[in-house]
Short mmCIF file of C-alpha atoms in Angstrom, two decimals:
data_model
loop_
_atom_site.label_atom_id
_atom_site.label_comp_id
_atom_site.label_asym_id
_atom_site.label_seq_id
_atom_site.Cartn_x
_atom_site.Cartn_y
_atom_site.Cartn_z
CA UNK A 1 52.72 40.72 33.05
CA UNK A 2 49.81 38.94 34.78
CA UNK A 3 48.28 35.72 32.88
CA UNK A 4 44.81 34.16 33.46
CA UNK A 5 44.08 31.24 31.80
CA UNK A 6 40.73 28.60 33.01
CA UNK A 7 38.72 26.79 30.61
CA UNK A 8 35.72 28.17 28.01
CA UNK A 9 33.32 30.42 29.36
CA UNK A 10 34.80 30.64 33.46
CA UNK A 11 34.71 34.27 33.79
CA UNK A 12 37.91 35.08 33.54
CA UNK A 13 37.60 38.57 31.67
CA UNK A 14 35.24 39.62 34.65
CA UNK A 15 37.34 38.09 37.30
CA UNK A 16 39.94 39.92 36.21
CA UNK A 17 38.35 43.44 35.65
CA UNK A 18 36.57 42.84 39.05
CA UNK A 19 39.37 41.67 40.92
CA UNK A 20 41.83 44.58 39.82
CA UNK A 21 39.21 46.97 40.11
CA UNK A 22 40.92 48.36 37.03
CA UNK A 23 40.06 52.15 37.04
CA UNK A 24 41.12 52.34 33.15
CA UNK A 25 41.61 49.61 30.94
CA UNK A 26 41.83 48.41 27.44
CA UNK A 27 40.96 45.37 26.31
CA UNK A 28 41.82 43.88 22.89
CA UNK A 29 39.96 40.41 21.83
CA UNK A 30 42.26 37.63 20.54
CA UNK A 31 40.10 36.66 18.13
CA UNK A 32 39.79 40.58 15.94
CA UNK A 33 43.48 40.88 16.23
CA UNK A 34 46.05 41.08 13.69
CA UNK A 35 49.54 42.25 13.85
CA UNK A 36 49.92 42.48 18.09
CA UNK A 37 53.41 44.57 17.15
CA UNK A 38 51.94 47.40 14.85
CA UNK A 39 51.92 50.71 15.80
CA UNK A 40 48.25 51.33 16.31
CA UNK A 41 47.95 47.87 17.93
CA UNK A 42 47.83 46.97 21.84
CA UNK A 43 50.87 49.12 23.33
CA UNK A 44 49.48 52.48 21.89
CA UNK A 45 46.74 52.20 24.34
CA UNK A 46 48.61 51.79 27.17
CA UNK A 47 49.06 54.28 29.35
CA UNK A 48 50.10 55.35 33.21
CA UNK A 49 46.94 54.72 34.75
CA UNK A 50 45.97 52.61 31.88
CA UNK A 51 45.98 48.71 31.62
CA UNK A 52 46.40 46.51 28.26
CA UNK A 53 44.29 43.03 28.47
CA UNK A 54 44.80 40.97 25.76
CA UNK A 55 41.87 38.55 25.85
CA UNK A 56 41.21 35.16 23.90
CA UNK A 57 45.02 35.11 23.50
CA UNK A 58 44.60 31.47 21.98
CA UNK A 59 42.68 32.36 19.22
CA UNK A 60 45.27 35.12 18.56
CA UNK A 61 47.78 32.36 18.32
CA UNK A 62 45.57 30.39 16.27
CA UNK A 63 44.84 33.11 13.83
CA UNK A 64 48.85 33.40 13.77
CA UNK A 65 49.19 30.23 12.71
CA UNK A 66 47.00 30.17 9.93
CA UNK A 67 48.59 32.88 8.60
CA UNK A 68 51.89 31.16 9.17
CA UNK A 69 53.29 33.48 11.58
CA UNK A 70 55.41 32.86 14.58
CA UNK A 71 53.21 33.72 17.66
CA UNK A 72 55.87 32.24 19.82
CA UNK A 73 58.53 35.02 18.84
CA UNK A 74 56.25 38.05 18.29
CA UNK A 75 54.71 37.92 21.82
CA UNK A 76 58.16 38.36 23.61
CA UNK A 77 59.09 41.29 21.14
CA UNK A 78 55.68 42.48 22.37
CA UNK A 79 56.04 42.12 25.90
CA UNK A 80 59.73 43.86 25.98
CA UNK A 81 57.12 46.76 24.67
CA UNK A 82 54.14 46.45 26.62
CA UNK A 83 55.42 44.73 29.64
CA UNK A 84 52.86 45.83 32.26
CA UNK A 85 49.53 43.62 30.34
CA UNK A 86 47.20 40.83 31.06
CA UNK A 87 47.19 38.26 28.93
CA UNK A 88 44.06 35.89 29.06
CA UNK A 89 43.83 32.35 27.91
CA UNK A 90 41.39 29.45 27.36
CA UNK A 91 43.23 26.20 28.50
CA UNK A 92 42.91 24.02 24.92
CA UNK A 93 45.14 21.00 25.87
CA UNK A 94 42.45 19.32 27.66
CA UNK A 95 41.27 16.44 25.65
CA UNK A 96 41.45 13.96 23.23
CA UNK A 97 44.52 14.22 21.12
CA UNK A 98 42.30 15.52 17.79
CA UNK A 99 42.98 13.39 14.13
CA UNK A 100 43.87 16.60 12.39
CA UNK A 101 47.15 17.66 11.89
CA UNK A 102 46.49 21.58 12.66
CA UNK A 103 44.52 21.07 15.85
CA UNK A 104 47.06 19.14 16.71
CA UNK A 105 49.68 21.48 16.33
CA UNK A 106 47.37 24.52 17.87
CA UNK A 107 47.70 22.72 20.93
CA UNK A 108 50.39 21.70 21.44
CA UNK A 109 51.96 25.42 20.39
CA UNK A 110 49.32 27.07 22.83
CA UNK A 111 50.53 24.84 25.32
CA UNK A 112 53.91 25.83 25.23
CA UNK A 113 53.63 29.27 24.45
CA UNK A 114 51.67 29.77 27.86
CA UNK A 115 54.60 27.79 29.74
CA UNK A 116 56.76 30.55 28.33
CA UNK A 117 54.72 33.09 29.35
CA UNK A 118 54.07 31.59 32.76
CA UNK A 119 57.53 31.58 33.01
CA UNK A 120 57.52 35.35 32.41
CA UNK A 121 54.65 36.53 34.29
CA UNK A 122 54.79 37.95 37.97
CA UNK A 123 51.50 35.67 38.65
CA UNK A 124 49.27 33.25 36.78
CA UNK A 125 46.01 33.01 37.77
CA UNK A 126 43.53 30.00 36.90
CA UNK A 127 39.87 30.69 37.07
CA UNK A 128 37.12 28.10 37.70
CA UNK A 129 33.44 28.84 37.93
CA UNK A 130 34.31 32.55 38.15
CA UNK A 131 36.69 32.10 41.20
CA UNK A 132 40.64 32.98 40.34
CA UNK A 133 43.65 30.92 42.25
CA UNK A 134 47.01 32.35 42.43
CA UNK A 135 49.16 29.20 41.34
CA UNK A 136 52.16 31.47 40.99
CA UNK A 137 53.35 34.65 42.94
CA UNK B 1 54.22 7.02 44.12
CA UNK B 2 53.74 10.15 42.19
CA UNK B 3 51.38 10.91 39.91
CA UNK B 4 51.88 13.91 37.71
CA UNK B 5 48.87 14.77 35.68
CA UNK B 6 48.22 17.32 32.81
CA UNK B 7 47.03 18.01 28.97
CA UNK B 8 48.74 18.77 25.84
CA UNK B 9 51.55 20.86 26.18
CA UNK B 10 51.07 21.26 29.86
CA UNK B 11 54.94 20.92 30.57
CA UNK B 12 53.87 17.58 32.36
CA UNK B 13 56.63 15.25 30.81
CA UNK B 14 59.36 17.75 31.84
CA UNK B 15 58.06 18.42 35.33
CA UNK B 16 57.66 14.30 35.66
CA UNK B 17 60.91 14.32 34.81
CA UNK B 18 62.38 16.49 37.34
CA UNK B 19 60.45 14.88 40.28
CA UNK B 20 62.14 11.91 39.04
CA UNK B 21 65.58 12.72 39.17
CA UNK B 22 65.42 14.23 42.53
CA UNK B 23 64.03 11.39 44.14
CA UNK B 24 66.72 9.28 42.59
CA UNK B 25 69.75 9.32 44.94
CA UNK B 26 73.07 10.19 42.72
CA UNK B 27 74.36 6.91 41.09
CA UNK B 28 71.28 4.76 41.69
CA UNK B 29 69.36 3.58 38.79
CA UNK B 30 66.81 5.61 36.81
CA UNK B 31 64.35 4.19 34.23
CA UNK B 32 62.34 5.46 31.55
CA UNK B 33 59.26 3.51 30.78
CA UNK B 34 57.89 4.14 26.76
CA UNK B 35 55.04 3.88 25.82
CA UNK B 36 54.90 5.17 22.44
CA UNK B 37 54.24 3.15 19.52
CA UNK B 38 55.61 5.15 16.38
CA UNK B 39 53.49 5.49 13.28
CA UNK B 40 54.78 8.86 11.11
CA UNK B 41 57.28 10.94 11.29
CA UNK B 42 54.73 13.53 14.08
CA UNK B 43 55.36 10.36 16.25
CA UNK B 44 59.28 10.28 15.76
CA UNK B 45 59.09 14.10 16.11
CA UNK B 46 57.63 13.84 19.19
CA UNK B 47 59.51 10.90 20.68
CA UNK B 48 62.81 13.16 19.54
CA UNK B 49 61.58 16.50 21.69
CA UNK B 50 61.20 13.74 24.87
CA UNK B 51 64.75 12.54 24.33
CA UNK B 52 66.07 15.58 24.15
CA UNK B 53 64.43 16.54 27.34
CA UNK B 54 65.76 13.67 28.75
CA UNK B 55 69.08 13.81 27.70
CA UNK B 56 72.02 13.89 30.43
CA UNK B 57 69.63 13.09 33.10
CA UNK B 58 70.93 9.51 33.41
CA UNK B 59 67.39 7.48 32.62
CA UNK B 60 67.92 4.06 30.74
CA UNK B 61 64.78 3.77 28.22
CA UNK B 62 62.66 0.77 28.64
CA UNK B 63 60.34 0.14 25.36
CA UNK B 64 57.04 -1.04 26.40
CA UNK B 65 53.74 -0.21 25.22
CA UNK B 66 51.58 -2.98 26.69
CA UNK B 67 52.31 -5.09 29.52
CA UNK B 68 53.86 -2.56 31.72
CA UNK B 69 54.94 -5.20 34.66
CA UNK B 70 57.22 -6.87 32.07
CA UNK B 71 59.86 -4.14 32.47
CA UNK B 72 60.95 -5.09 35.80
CA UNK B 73 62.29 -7.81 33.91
CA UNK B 74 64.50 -5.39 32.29
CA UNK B 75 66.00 -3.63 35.50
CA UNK B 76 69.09 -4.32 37.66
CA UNK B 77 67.93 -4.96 40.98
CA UNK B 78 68.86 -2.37 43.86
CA UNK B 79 67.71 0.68 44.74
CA UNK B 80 65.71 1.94 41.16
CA UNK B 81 63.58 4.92 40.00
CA UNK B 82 60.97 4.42 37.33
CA UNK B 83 59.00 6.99 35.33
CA UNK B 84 56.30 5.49 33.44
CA UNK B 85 55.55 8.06 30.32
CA UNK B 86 52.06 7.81 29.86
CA UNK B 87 48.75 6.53 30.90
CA UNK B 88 46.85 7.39 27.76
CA UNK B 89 49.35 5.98 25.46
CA UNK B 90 49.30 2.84 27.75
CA UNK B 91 45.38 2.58 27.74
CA UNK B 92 45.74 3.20 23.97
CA UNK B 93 47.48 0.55 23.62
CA UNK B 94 46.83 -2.14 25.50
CA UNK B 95 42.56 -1.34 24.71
CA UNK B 96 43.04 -1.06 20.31
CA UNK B 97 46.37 -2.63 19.39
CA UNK B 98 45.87 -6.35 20.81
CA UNK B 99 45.20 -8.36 18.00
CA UNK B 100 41.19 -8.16 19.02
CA UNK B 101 40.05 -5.31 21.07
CA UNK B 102 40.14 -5.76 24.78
CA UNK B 103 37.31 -4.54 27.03
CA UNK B 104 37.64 -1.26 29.18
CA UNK B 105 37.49 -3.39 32.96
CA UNK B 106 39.96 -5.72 31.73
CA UNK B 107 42.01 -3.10 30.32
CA UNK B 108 41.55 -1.17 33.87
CA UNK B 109 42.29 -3.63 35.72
CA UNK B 110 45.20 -4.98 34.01
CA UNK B 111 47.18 -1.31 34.07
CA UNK B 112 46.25 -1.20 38.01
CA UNK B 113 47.68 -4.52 38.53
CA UNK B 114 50.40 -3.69 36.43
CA UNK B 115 51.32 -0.14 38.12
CA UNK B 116 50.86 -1.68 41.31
CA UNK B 117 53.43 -4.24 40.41
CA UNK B 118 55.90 -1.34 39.08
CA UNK B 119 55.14 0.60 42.93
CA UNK B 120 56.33 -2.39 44.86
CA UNK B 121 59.64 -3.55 42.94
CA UNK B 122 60.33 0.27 42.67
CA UNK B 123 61.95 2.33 45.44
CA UNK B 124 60.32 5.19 43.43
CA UNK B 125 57.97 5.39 41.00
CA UNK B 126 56.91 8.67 39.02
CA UNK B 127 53.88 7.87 36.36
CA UNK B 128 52.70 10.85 33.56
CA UNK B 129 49.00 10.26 32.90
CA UNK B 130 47.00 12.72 30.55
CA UNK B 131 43.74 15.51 31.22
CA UNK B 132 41.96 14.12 28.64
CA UNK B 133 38.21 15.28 29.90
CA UNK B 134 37.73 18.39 29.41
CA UNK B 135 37.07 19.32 25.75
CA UNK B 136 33.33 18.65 25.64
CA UNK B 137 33.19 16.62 23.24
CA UNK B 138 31.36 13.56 21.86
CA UNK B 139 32.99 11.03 20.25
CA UNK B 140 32.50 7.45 18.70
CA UNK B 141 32.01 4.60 21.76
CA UNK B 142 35.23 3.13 21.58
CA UNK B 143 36.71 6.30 22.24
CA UNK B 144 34.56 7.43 25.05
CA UNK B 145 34.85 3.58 26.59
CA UNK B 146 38.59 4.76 26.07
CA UNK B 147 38.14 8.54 27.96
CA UNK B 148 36.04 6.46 30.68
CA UNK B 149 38.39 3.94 31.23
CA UNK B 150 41.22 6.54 31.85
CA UNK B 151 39.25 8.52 34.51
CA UNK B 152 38.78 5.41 36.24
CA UNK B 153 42.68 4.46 35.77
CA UNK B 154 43.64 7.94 36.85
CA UNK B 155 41.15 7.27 40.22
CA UNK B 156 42.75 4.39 41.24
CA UNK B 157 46.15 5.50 40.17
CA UNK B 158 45.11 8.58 42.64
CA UNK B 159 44.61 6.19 45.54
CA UNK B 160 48.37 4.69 45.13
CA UNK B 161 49.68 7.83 44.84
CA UNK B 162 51.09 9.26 48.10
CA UNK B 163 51.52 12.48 45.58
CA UNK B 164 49.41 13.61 43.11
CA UNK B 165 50.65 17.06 40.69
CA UNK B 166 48.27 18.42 38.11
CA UNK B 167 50.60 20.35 35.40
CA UNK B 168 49.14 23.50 34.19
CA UNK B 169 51.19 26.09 32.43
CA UNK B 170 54.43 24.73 33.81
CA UNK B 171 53.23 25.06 37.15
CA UNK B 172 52.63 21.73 39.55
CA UNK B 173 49.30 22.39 41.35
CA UNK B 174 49.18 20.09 44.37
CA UNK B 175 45.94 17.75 44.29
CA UNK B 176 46.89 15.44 46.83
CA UNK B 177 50.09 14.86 49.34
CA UNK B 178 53.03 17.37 49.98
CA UNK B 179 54.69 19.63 47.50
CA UNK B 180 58.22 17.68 46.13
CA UNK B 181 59.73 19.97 44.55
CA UNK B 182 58.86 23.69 42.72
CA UNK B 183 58.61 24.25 39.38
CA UNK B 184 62.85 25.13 37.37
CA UNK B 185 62.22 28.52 36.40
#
């Protein structure tokens, strides 16, 4: 697994389809997706040749939350399945600690699910202004 | 002097930590500077995560949310480590807790004074300060006197630093200085 993470709006979906020079790839958005672990979902469109990219990951976690879900559990089980994916990430944790309760949480759980995962991942890539550094790997 | 740098969730605390203890030499003294002042149970929450973290690594916890020189009054002398845990909650603190709100330069130049204080009567020194610039946001003045004053504290607090470690992900990215140690994986 290979994870990108940067801040809002840095490129890092076309960094990463330009660096890889992906000749097939799939990319599900964060944001539209449900249930990562269903059968139709994200490792059905994997293939030999064929990448997964799992983009906006945060607002996947986010949407997981709402729904009171454990994003922090269901992304291992999906990464025994689908080990060979991107995952792309907005860095959140950035800021001023917000007043409300939720966003406080969300960042906090987005922070440490992406230390997990960094932990996981063969490299982790952070992309400013377009440009991607290898800080791991 | 290290500085260790990074936002919510970054894995910043625990990395601090680490530097901390392997500076230390075996059997000399480390100390953990708090910051925190505790409001709800979130707070105790929190404050419980950070003591577990810490646990078995041999720090003695020093309470102090303003006034950060006054711990050295609370050490042995000798050879001594001290992580200060954090900057923001520091700032917080000393800028909307007093009993009349201080103003950011005083505030700024207090902590520096302070910190500088902590470098010297330390044989090492590890502080945790927070990325607190980069959500776009505008907020009321106080708390954008409060965001302003921490870039400026984090500026100078760069210049003591021989090291300086932003936390992202886990993973120390070197800003300034030589890398101390790599990331327990």
């Amino acid at each position: 697994m290979k994870l990108i993470i940067g801040g809002y709006a840095q490129g890092k979906l076309d960094y990463v389809l330009s660096k890889d020079q992906l000749q097939e790839h799939v990319v599900w958005d964060g944001a539209l997706l449900d249930d990562i672990l269903s059968n139709d979902g994200p490792f059905s469109t994997k293939g030999p040749d064929r990448q997964v990219v799992i983009n906006h990951f945060h607002q996947w976690v986010r949407q997981r939350m709402q729904k009171g879900r454990r994003p922090e559990e269901e992304i291992l089980l999906f990464l025994e399945r689908c080990e060979d994916c991107m995952i792309i990430s907005d860095e959140i944790g950035n800021g001023i600690v917000p007043m409300d309760p939720f966003e406080r949480e969300y960042r906090e759980r987005v922070g440490r699910i992406l230390i997990q995962l960094a932990q996981k991942a063969q490299e982790v890539w952070r992309v400013t202004c377009g440009i991607g550094q290898k800080i791991k790997g | 002097m290290v500085l260790v740098i990074g936002g919510s969730g970054s894995g910043k605390s625990s990395y601090a930590e680490e530097v901390a203890v392997s500076l230390s030499k075996p059997q000399k003294k480390k100390y953990y500077l708090a910051t925190m002042q505790v409001y709800d149970d979130e707070g105790q929450r929190r404050i419980a995560r950070h003591r577990a973290l810490r646990q078995g690594k041999g720090f003695v916890t020093i309470e102090q949310p303003v006034n950060i020189q006054k711990s050295l009054k609370e050490m042995e002398s000798g050879e001594r480590t001290a992580l200060l845990e954090c900057i923001s909650n520091l700032t917080a603190n000393e800028m909307f807790t007093q009993e009349k709100t201080t103003s950011e330069a005083q505030v700024t130049e207090d902590i520096i004074k302070g910190i500088t204080m902590l470098k010297e009567e330390t044989t090492h020194l590890v502080v945790v300060s927070n990325n607190v610039f980069e959500d776009g946001m505008v907020y009321d003045k106080a708390t954008m006197e409060y965001i302003h004053a921490m870039g400026v504290i984090n500026q100078q607090l760069a210049l003591l630093a021989d090291q300086v470690v932003e936390v992202v992900v886990g993973i120390p990215v070197i800003v300034k200085g030589m890398k101390i140690i790599n990331p327990s994986s």
